[in-house]
Tab-separated table of C-alpha atoms in Angstrom:
chain	number	residue	atom	x	y	z
A	669	ALA	CA	0.000	0.000	0.000
A	670	PRO	CA	1.178	3.551	-0.543
A	671	ALA	CA	2.574	5.427	2.465
A	672	ASP	CA	-0.097	8.117	2.239
A	673	ILE	CA	-3.718	7.436	1.338
A	674	ALA	CA	-5.807	10.573	0.814
A	675	VAL	CA	-9.186	8.959	0.053
A	676	PRO	CA	-10.542	5.425	0.401
A	677	ALA	CA	-9.937	3.279	-2.695
A	678	VAL	CA	-10.373	-0.314	-3.850
A	679	VAL	CA	-7.505	-1.948	-5.722
A	680	THR	CA	-8.025	-5.185	-7.647
A	681	VAL	CA	-5.100	-7.612	-7.649
A	682	THR	CA	-5.213	-10.179	-10.469
A	683	ALA	CA	-3.039	-13.260	-10.910
A	684	THR	CA	-2.976	-14.856	-14.402
A	685	SER	CA	-1.655	-18.330	-15.095
A	686	GLU	CA	1.419	-18.334	-17.360
A	687	ALA	CA	0.459	-21.820	-18.556
A	688	ASN	CA	-3.034	-20.790	-19.583
A	689	LEU	CA	-3.541	-17.046	-20.033
A	690	THR	CA	-7.293	-17.508	-19.933
A	691	ARG	CA	-7.097	-18.590	-16.289
A	692	SER	CA	-6.918	-15.856	-13.637
A	693	ALA	CA	-8.060	-15.052	-10.118
A	694	SER	CA	-8.692	-11.673	-8.525
A	695	ALA	CA	-8.856	-10.214	-5.048
A	696	SER	CA	-9.912	-6.780	-3.859
A	697	VAL	CA	-7.849	-4.675	-1.440
A	698	THR	CA	-9.575	-1.765	0.269
A	699	LEU	CA	-7.220	1.109	1.022
A	700	ARG	CA	-8.280	3.381	3.857
A	701	PRO	CA	-6.688	6.685	4.872
A	702	ASN	CA	-4.829	6.743	8.172
A	703	VAL	CA	-7.118	7.810	11.007
A	704	THR	CA	-5.927	10.907	12.891
A	705	ILE	CA	-7.269	12.473	16.061
A	706	SER	CA	-6.596	15.691	17.941
A	707	MET	CA	-8.189	17.388	20.939
A	708	THR	CA	-8.762	20.952	22.122
A	709	PRO	CA	-7.989	22.326	24.577
A	710	THR	CA	-4.893	20.300	25.460
A	711	SER	CA	-4.884	21.461	29.085
A	712	SER	CA	-7.190	23.082	31.583
A	713	SER	CA	-7.221	24.150	35.228
A	714	LEU	CA	-10.448	23.718	37.213
A	715	ARG	CA	-11.748	24.181	40.738
A	716	ALA	CA	-14.310	21.946	42.464
A	717	GLY	CA	-17.565	21.546	40.513
A	718	MET	CA	-16.344	23.396	37.408
A	719	THR	CA	-16.708	22.008	33.867
A	720	GLN	CA	-14.636	22.038	30.671
A	721	GLN	CA	-15.820	21.146	27.169
A	722	PHE	CA	-13.278	19.101	25.200
A	723	VAL	CA	-13.570	18.710	21.429
A	724	ALA	CA	-12.029	15.788	19.505
A	725	SER	CA	-11.368	16.136	15.763
A	726	VAL	CA	-11.083	12.874	13.824
A	727	GLY	CA	-9.676	12.767	10.279
A	728	GLY	CA	-9.098	10.090	7.644
A	729	THR	CA	-12.496	8.458	8.119
A	730	THR	CA	-16.157	9.273	7.824
A	731	ASN	CA	-16.700	7.809	11.309
A	732	THR	CA	-15.737	10.753	13.511
A	733	ALA	CA	-17.196	9.298	16.735
A	734	VAL	CA	-14.997	8.994	19.829
A	735	ASN	CA	-15.146	7.294	23.203
A	736	TRP	CA	-14.216	9.474	26.194
A	737	SER	CA	-12.373	8.328	29.320
A	738	ILE	CA	-10.544	9.837	32.305
A	739	SER	CA	-7.677	8.629	34.455
A	740	PRO	CA	-7.661	8.523	37.406
A	741	ALA	CA	-11.446	8.285	37.874
A	742	VAL	CA	-11.778	11.669	39.582
A	743	GLY	CA	-14.760	13.681	38.401
A	744	SER	CA	-16.709	12.600	35.325
A	745	ILE	CA	-16.719	12.886	31.519
A	746	SER	CA	-19.885	12.937	29.416
A	747	ALA	CA	-20.439	11.245	26.055
A	748	SER	CA	-20.130	14.706	24.461
A	749	GLY	CA	-16.719	15.449	26.059
A	750	VAL	CA	-17.746	17.670	28.986
A	751	TYR	CA	-15.484	17.039	31.978
A	752	THR	CA	-16.924	17.879	35.426
A	753	ALA	CA	-14.566	18.269	38.382
A	754	PRO	CA	-15.648	16.627	41.653
A	755	SER	CA	-17.672	18.764	44.071
A	756	THR	CA	-14.896	18.722	46.679
A	757	LEU	CA	-11.114	18.740	46.310
A	758	ASN	CA	-8.708	18.207	49.200
A	759	SER	CA	-5.488	18.469	47.221
A	760	GLN	CA	-4.238	19.436	43.793
A	761	GLN	CA	-4.103	16.620	41.246
A	762	VAL	CA	-3.976	16.044	37.494
A	763	VAL	CA	-6.592	14.070	35.533
A	764	THR	CA	-5.965	12.891	31.958
A	765	VAL	CA	-8.909	13.142	29.556
A	766	THR	CA	-8.612	10.770	26.568
A	767	ALA	CA	-10.616	10.557	23.339
A	768	SER	CA	-10.311	7.249	21.410
A	769	SER	CA	-11.389	6.964	17.783
A	770	VAL	CA	-14.282	4.533	17.253
A	771	ALA	CA	-13.019	3.899	13.689
A	772	ASP	CA	-9.519	2.960	14.958
A	773	GLY	CA	-9.264	2.391	18.711
A	774	SER	CA	-5.473	2.615	18.589
A	775	LYS	CA	-5.757	6.327	17.716
A	776	THR	CA	-6.134	8.536	20.780
A	777	ALA	CA	-5.676	12.150	21.862
A	778	SER	CA	-5.260	13.339	25.438
A	779	ALA	CA	-5.518	16.495	27.513
A	780	SER	CA	-4.584	17.208	31.122
A	781	VAL	CA	-6.866	18.800	33.698
A	782	THR	CA	-5.249	20.266	36.807
A	783	LEU	CA	-7.711	20.194	39.690
A	784	VAL	CA	-7.023	23.059	42.087
A	785	PRO	CA	-8.653	23.018	45.521
A	786	VAL	CA	-10.075	26.182	47.090
A	787	VAL	CA	-7.902	26.981	50.074
A	788	THR	CA	-9.848	28.038	53.166
A	789	LEU	CA	-8.479	29.641	56.305
A	790	SER	CA	-10.151	30.357	59.629
A	791	LEU	CA	-8.713	31.824	62.796
A	792	SER	CA	-9.762	31.372	66.405
A	793	PRO	CA	-10.427	33.065	68.685
A	794	GLY	CA	-11.977	35.912	66.687
A	795	SER	CA	-11.177	38.546	69.312
A	796	VAL	CA	-9.597	38.780	72.793
A	797	SER	CA	-8.912	41.419	75.444
A	798	LEU	CA	-5.491	41.441	77.112
A	799	GLN	CA	-3.744	43.420	79.837
A	800	ALA	CA	-0.073	44.432	79.686
A	801	SER	CA	2.236	41.407	79.320
A	802	GLY	CA	-0.755	39.208	78.544
A	803	SER	CA	-0.662	36.447	75.949
A	804	ARG	CA	-3.121	34.423	73.926
A	805	GLN	CA	-2.666	31.449	71.607
A	806	PHE	CA	-4.311	31.836	68.185
A	807	VAL	CA	-5.086	28.777	66.059
A	808	ALA	CA	-5.342	28.844	62.254
A	809	SER	CA	-7.276	26.092	60.447
A	810	VAL	CA	-6.343	25.633	56.779
A	811	GLY	CA	-8.474	23.525	54.439
A	812	GLY	CA	-8.370	22.546	50.774
A	813	THR	CA	-4.648	21.811	50.734
A	814	THR	CA	-2.140	19.463	52.306
A	815	ASN	CA	0.092	22.464	53.132
A	816	THR	CA	-1.504	23.710	56.365
A	817	GLY	CA	1.332	26.056	57.302
A	818	VAL	CA	0.652	29.752	57.981
A	819	THR	CA	2.688	32.917	58.422
A	820	TRP	CA	1.695	35.113	61.365
A	821	SER	CA	1.762	38.899	61.438
A	822	ILE	CA	0.368	41.762	63.551
A	823	SER	CA	-0.654	45.307	62.716
A	824	PRO	CA	0.301	47.726	64.119
A	825	ALA	CA	3.547	46.271	65.448
A	826	VAL	CA	2.504	46.445	69.112
A	827	GLY	CA	3.539	43.400	71.094
A	828	SER	CA	4.776	40.267	69.338
A	829	ILE	CA	3.515	37.131	67.602
A	830	SER	CA	5.431	33.855	67.571
A	831	ALA	CA	5.788	31.443	64.640
A	832	SER	CA	3.224	29.214	66.383
A	833	GLY	CA	0.590	31.988	66.742
A	834	LEU	CA	1.170	33.040	70.363
A	835	TYR	CA	0.473	36.769	70.715
A	836	THR	CA	2.056	38.632	73.649
A	837	SER	CA	1.045	42.199	74.492
A	838	PRO	CA	3.712	44.774	75.443
A	839	SER	CA	4.800	45.051	79.082
A	840	THR	CA	3.411	48.594	79.366
A	841	LEU	CA	0.259	50.078	77.873
A	842	ASN	CA	-0.468	53.816	78.002
A	843	SER	CA	-3.822	53.594	76.227
A	844	GLN	CA	-6.233	51.075	74.791
A	845	GLN	CA	-5.169	49.809	71.351
A	846	VAL	CA	-6.512	47.373	68.816
A	847	VAL	CA	-4.005	45.000	67.233
A	848	THR	CA	-4.973	42.834	64.269
A	849	VAL	CA	-3.504	39.320	64.236
A	850	THR	CA	-3.313	37.856	60.715
A	851	ALA	CA	-2.576	34.311	59.572
A	852	THR	CA	-1.643	33.918	55.882
A	853	SER	CA	-1.712	30.511	54.199
Protein backbone atom coordinates (compact mmCIF):
# COMPACT_ATOMS: atom_id res chain seq x y z
CA ALA A 1 0.00 0.00 0.00
CA PRO A 2 1.18 3.55 -0.54
CA ALA A 3 2.57 5.43 2.46
CA ASP A 4 -0.10 8.12 2.24
CA ILE A 5 -3.72 7.44 1.34
CA ALA A 6 -5.81 10.57 0.81
CA VAL A 7 -9.19 8.96 0.05
CA PRO A 8 -10.54 5.42 0.40
CA ALA A 9 -9.94 3.28 -2.69
CA VAL A 10 -10.37 -0.31 -3.85
CA VAL A 11 -7.50 -1.95 -5.72
CA THR A 12 -8.03 -5.18 -7.65
CA VAL A 13 -5.10 -7.61 -7.65
CA THR A 14 -5.21 -10.18 -10.47
CA ALA A 15 -3.04 -13.26 -10.91
CA THR A 16 -2.98 -14.86 -14.40
CA SER A 17 -1.66 -18.33 -15.10
CA GLU A 18 1.42 -18.33 -17.36
CA ALA A 19 0.46 -21.82 -18.56
CA ASN A 20 -3.03 -20.79 -19.58
CA LEU A 21 -3.54 -17.05 -20.03
CA THR A 22 -7.29 -17.51 -19.93
CA ARG A 23 -7.10 -18.59 -16.29
CA SER A 24 -6.92 -15.86 -13.64
CA ALA A 25 -8.06 -15.05 -10.12
CA SER A 26 -8.69 -11.67 -8.52
CA ALA A 27 -8.86 -10.21 -5.05
CA SER A 28 -9.91 -6.78 -3.86
CA VAL A 29 -7.85 -4.67 -1.44
CA THR A 30 -9.57 -1.77 0.27
CA LEU A 31 -7.22 1.11 1.02
CA ARG A 32 -8.28 3.38 3.86
CA PRO A 33 -6.69 6.68 4.87
CA ASN A 34 -4.83 6.74 8.17
CA VAL A 35 -7.12 7.81 11.01
CA THR A 36 -5.93 10.91 12.89
CA ILE A 37 -7.27 12.47 16.06
CA SER A 38 -6.60 15.69 17.94
CA MET A 39 -8.19 17.39 20.94
CA THR A 40 -8.76 20.95 22.12
CA PRO A 41 -7.99 22.33 24.58
CA THR A 42 -4.89 20.30 25.46
CA SER A 43 -4.88 21.46 29.09
CA SER A 44 -7.19 23.08 31.58
CA SER A 45 -7.22 24.15 35.23
CA LEU A 46 -10.45 23.72 37.21
CA ARG A 47 -11.75 24.18 40.74
CA ALA A 48 -14.31 21.95 42.46
CA GLY A 49 -17.57 21.55 40.51
CA MET A 50 -16.34 23.40 37.41
CA THR A 51 -16.71 22.01 33.87
CA GLN A 52 -14.64 22.04 30.67
CA GLN A 53 -15.82 21.15 27.17
CA PHE A 54 -13.28 19.10 25.20
CA VAL A 55 -13.57 18.71 21.43
CA ALA A 56 -12.03 15.79 19.51
CA SER A 57 -11.37 16.14 15.76
CA VAL A 58 -11.08 12.87 13.82
CA GLY A 59 -9.68 12.77 10.28
CA GLY A 60 -9.10 10.09 7.64
CA THR A 61 -12.50 8.46 8.12
CA THR A 62 -16.16 9.27 7.82
CA ASN A 63 -16.70 7.81 11.31
CA THR A 64 -15.74 10.75 13.51
CA ALA A 65 -17.20 9.30 16.74
CA VAL A 66 -15.00 8.99 19.83
CA ASN A 67 -15.15 7.29 23.20
CA TRP A 68 -14.22 9.47 26.19
CA SER A 69 -12.37 8.33 29.32
CA ILE A 70 -10.54 9.84 32.31
CA SER A 71 -7.68 8.63 34.46
CA PRO A 72 -7.66 8.52 37.41
CA ALA A 73 -11.45 8.28 37.87
CA VAL A 74 -11.78 11.67 39.58
CA GLY A 75 -14.76 13.68 38.40
CA SER A 76 -16.71 12.60 35.32
CA ILE A 77 -16.72 12.89 31.52
CA SER A 78 -19.89 12.94 29.42
CA ALA A 79 -20.44 11.24 26.05
CA SER A 80 -20.13 14.71 24.46
CA GLY A 81 -16.72 15.45 26.06
CA VAL A 82 -17.75 17.67 28.99
CA TYR A 83 -15.48 17.04 31.98
CA THR A 84 -16.92 17.88 35.43
CA ALA A 85 -14.57 18.27 38.38
CA PRO A 86 -15.65 16.63 41.65
CA SER A 87 -17.67 18.76 44.07
CA THR A 88 -14.90 18.72 46.68
CA LEU A 89 -11.11 18.74 46.31
CA ASN A 90 -8.71 18.21 49.20
CA SER A 91 -5.49 18.47 47.22
CA GLN A 92 -4.24 19.44 43.79
CA GLN A 93 -4.10 16.62 41.25
CA VAL A 94 -3.98 16.04 37.49
CA VAL A 95 -6.59 14.07 35.53
CA THR A 96 -5.97 12.89 31.96
CA VAL A 97 -8.91 13.14 29.56
CA THR A 98 -8.61 10.77 26.57
CA ALA A 99 -10.62 10.56 23.34
CA SER A 100 -10.31 7.25 21.41
CA SER A 101 -11.39 6.96 17.78
CA VAL A 102 -14.28 4.53 17.25
CA ALA A 103 -13.02 3.90 13.69
CA ASP A 104 -9.52 2.96 14.96
CA GLY A 105 -9.26 2.39 18.71
CA SER A 106 -5.47 2.62 18.59
CA LYS A 107 -5.76 6.33 17.72
CA THR A 108 -6.13 8.54 20.78
CA ALA A 109 -5.68 12.15 21.86
CA SER A 110 -5.26 13.34 25.44
CA ALA A 111 -5.52 16.49 27.51
CA SER A 112 -4.58 17.21 31.12
CA VAL A 113 -6.87 18.80 33.70
CA THR A 114 -5.25 20.27 36.81
CA LEU A 115 -7.71 20.19 39.69
CA VAL A 116 -7.02 23.06 42.09
CA PRO A 117 -8.65 23.02 45.52
CA VAL A 118 -10.07 26.18 47.09
CA VAL A 119 -7.90 26.98 50.07
CA THR A 120 -9.85 28.04 53.17
CA LEU A 121 -8.48 29.64 56.30
CA SER A 122 -10.15 30.36 59.63
CA LEU A 123 -8.71 31.82 62.80
CA SER A 124 -9.76 31.37 66.40
CA PRO A 125 -10.43 33.07 68.68
CA GLY A 126 -11.98 35.91 66.69
CA SER A 127 -11.18 38.55 69.31
CA VAL A 128 -9.60 38.78 72.79
CA SER A 129 -8.91 41.42 75.44
CA LEU A 130 -5.49 41.44 77.11
CA GLN A 131 -3.74 43.42 79.84
CA ALA A 132 -0.07 44.43 79.69
CA SER A 133 2.24 41.41 79.32
CA GLY A 134 -0.75 39.21 78.54
CA SER A 135 -0.66 36.45 75.95
CA ARG A 136 -3.12 34.42 73.93
CA GLN A 137 -2.67 31.45 71.61
CA PHE A 138 -4.31 31.84 68.18
CA VAL A 139 -5.09 28.78 66.06
CA ALA A 140 -5.34 28.84 62.25
CA SER A 141 -7.28 26.09 60.45
CA VAL A 142 -6.34 25.63 56.78
CA GLY A 143 -8.47 23.52 54.44
CA GLY A 144 -8.37 22.55 50.77
CA THR A 145 -4.65 21.81 50.73
CA THR A 146 -2.14 19.46 52.31
CA ASN A 147 0.09 22.46 53.13
CA THR A 148 -1.50 23.71 56.36
CA GLY A 149 1.33 26.06 57.30
CA VAL A 150 0.65 29.75 57.98
CA THR A 151 2.69 32.92 58.42
CA TRP A 152 1.69 35.11 61.36
CA SER A 153 1.76 38.90 61.44
CA ILE A 154 0.37 41.76 63.55
CA SER A 155 -0.65 45.31 62.72
CA PRO A 156 0.30 47.73 64.12
CA ALA A 157 3.55 46.27 65.45
CA VAL A 158 2.50 46.44 69.11
CA GLY A 159 3.54 43.40 71.09
CA SER A 160 4.78 40.27 69.34
CA ILE A 161 3.52 37.13 67.60
CA SER A 162 5.43 33.86 67.57
CA ALA A 163 5.79 31.44 64.64
CA SER A 164 3.22 29.21 66.38
CA GLY A 165 0.59 31.99 66.74
CA LEU A 166 1.17 33.04 70.36
CA TYR A 167 0.47 36.77 70.71
CA THR A 168 2.06 38.63 73.65
CA SER A 169 1.05 42.20 74.49
CA PRO A 170 3.71 44.77 75.44
CA SER A 171 4.80 45.05 79.08
CA THR A 172 3.41 48.59 79.37
CA LEU A 173 0.26 50.08 77.87
CA ASN A 174 -0.47 53.82 78.00
CA SER A 175 -3.82 53.59 76.23
CA GLN A 176 -6.23 51.08 74.79
CA GLN A 177 -5.17 49.81 71.35
CA VAL A 178 -6.51 47.37 68.82
CA VAL A 179 -4.00 45.00 67.23
CA THR A 180 -4.97 42.83 64.27
CA VAL A 181 -3.50 39.32 64.24
CA THR A 182 -3.31 37.86 60.72
CA ALA A 183 -2.58 34.31 59.57
CA THR A 184 -1.64 33.92 55.88
CA SER A 185 -1.71 30.51 54.20
